[in-house]
mmCIF file of C-alpha atoms in Angstrom:
data_model
loop_
_atom_site.group_PDB
_atom_site.id
_atom_site.type_symbol
_atom_site.label_atom_id
_atom_site.label_comp_id
_atom_site.label_asym_id
_atom_site.label_seq_id
_atom_site.Cartn_x
_atom_site.Cartn_y
_atom_site.Cartn_z
ATOM 1 C CA MET D 230 -2.423 -5.422 12.901
ATOM 2 C CA ARG D 231 -5.019 -2.991 14.145
ATOM 3 C CA CYS D 232 -5.046 -2.889 17.928
ATOM 4 C CA ASN D 233 -2.743 -2.335 20.870
ATOM 5 C CA HIS D 234 -3.480 -5.828 22.159
ATOM 6 C CA CYS D 235 -2.053 -7.374 18.963
ATOM 7 C CA ARG D 236 0.921 -5.011 19.114
ATOM 8 C CA SER D 237 1.610 -5.941 22.717
ATOM 9 C CA ASN D 238 1.303 -9.679 22.016
ATOM 10 C CA LEU D 239 3.711 -9.450 19.084
ATOM 11 C CA GLU D 240 6.240 -7.408 21.087
ATOM 12 C CA GLU D 241 6.089 -9.952 23.901
ATOM 13 C CA ALA D 242 6.515 -12.923 21.553
ATOM 14 C CA LEU D 243 9.433 -11.347 19.674
ATOM 15 C CA SER D 244 11.164 -10.331 22.898
ATOM 16 C CA LYS D 245 11.284 -13.997 23.981
ATOM 17 C CA ILE D 246 13.462 -14.977 21.007
ATOM 18 C CA ASP D 247 17.048 -15.769 21.969
ATOM 19 C CA GLY D 248 19.332 -12.819 21.329
ATOM 20 C CA VAL D 249 16.622 -10.163 21.021
ATOM 21 C CA LYS D 250 17.540 -7.132 23.127
ATOM 22 C CA ASN D 251 14.789 -4.657 22.245
ATOM 23 C CA VAL D 252 11.493 -4.732 20.323
ATOM 24 C CA SER D 253 9.262 -1.874 19.255
ATOM 25 C CA VAL D 254 6.132 -2.452 17.172
ATOM 26 C CA SER D 255 4.371 0.495 15.518
ATOM 27 C CA LEU D 256 0.723 0.177 14.525
ATOM 28 C CA ASP D 257 0.899 3.342 12.410
ATOM 29 C CA ASP D 258 3.978 2.250 10.470
ATOM 30 C CA LYS D 259 3.016 -1.448 10.462
ATOM 31 C CA ARG D 260 6.611 -2.164 11.414
ATOM 32 C CA ALA D 261 8.542 -3.982 14.102
ATOM 33 C CA ILE D 262 12.013 -2.783 14.986
ATOM 34 C CA VAL D 263 14.038 -5.584 16.548
ATOM 35 C CA LEU D 264 17.526 -5.091 17.947
ATOM 36 C CA GLY D 265 19.976 -7.751 19.047
ATOM 37 C CA ASP D 266 21.959 -10.727 17.835
ATOM 38 C CA PHE D 267 19.306 -13.247 16.793
ATOM 39 C CA ASN D 268 18.438 -15.758 14.093
ATOM 40 C CA LYS D 269 16.402 -13.969 11.410
ATOM 41 C CA GLN D 270 14.410 -17.125 10.653
ATOM 42 C CA ASP D 271 13.275 -17.271 14.290
ATOM 43 C CA LEU D 272 11.765 -13.784 13.879
ATOM 44 C CA ILE D 273 10.056 -14.738 10.631
ATOM 45 C CA ASP D 274 8.611 -17.912 12.154
ATOM 46 C CA CYS D 275 7.379 -16.056 15.244
ATOM 47 C CA ILE D 276 5.664 -13.338 13.216
ATOM 48 C CA ARG D 277 3.936 -15.954 11.045
ATOM 49 C CA GLU D 278 2.847 -17.935 14.113
ATOM 50 C CA MET D 279 1.207 -14.742 15.393
ATOM 51 C CA GLY D 280 -0.839 -14.567 12.170
ATOM 52 C CA PHE D 281 1.087 -11.865 10.312
ATOM 53 C CA GLU D 282 3.129 -11.936 7.117
ATOM 54 C CA PRO D 283 6.624 -10.534 7.648
ATOM 55 C CA LYS D 284 8.434 -8.354 5.134
ATOM 56 C CA GLU D 285 12.140 -7.816 5.601
ATOM 57 C CA SER D 286 13.487 -4.296 5.781
ATOM 58 C CA LEU D 287 17.111 -3.863 6.762
ATOM 59 C CA SER D 288 18.464 -0.617 8.126
ATOM 60 C CA GLU D 289 21.870 0.326 9.415
#
């Protein structure tokens, strides 16, 4: 992901997933922070549909 347009599109797509409360995508960190009570597989599928390969990173 290299541009703000891609970042914005990914944030919008992830925010439409049931249970997602907040999404923040960082171009510099190449990371999406997603908060809420959602199905993890829905996030993975969405990210792949957008043309990116997700890598899971869990934080508390």
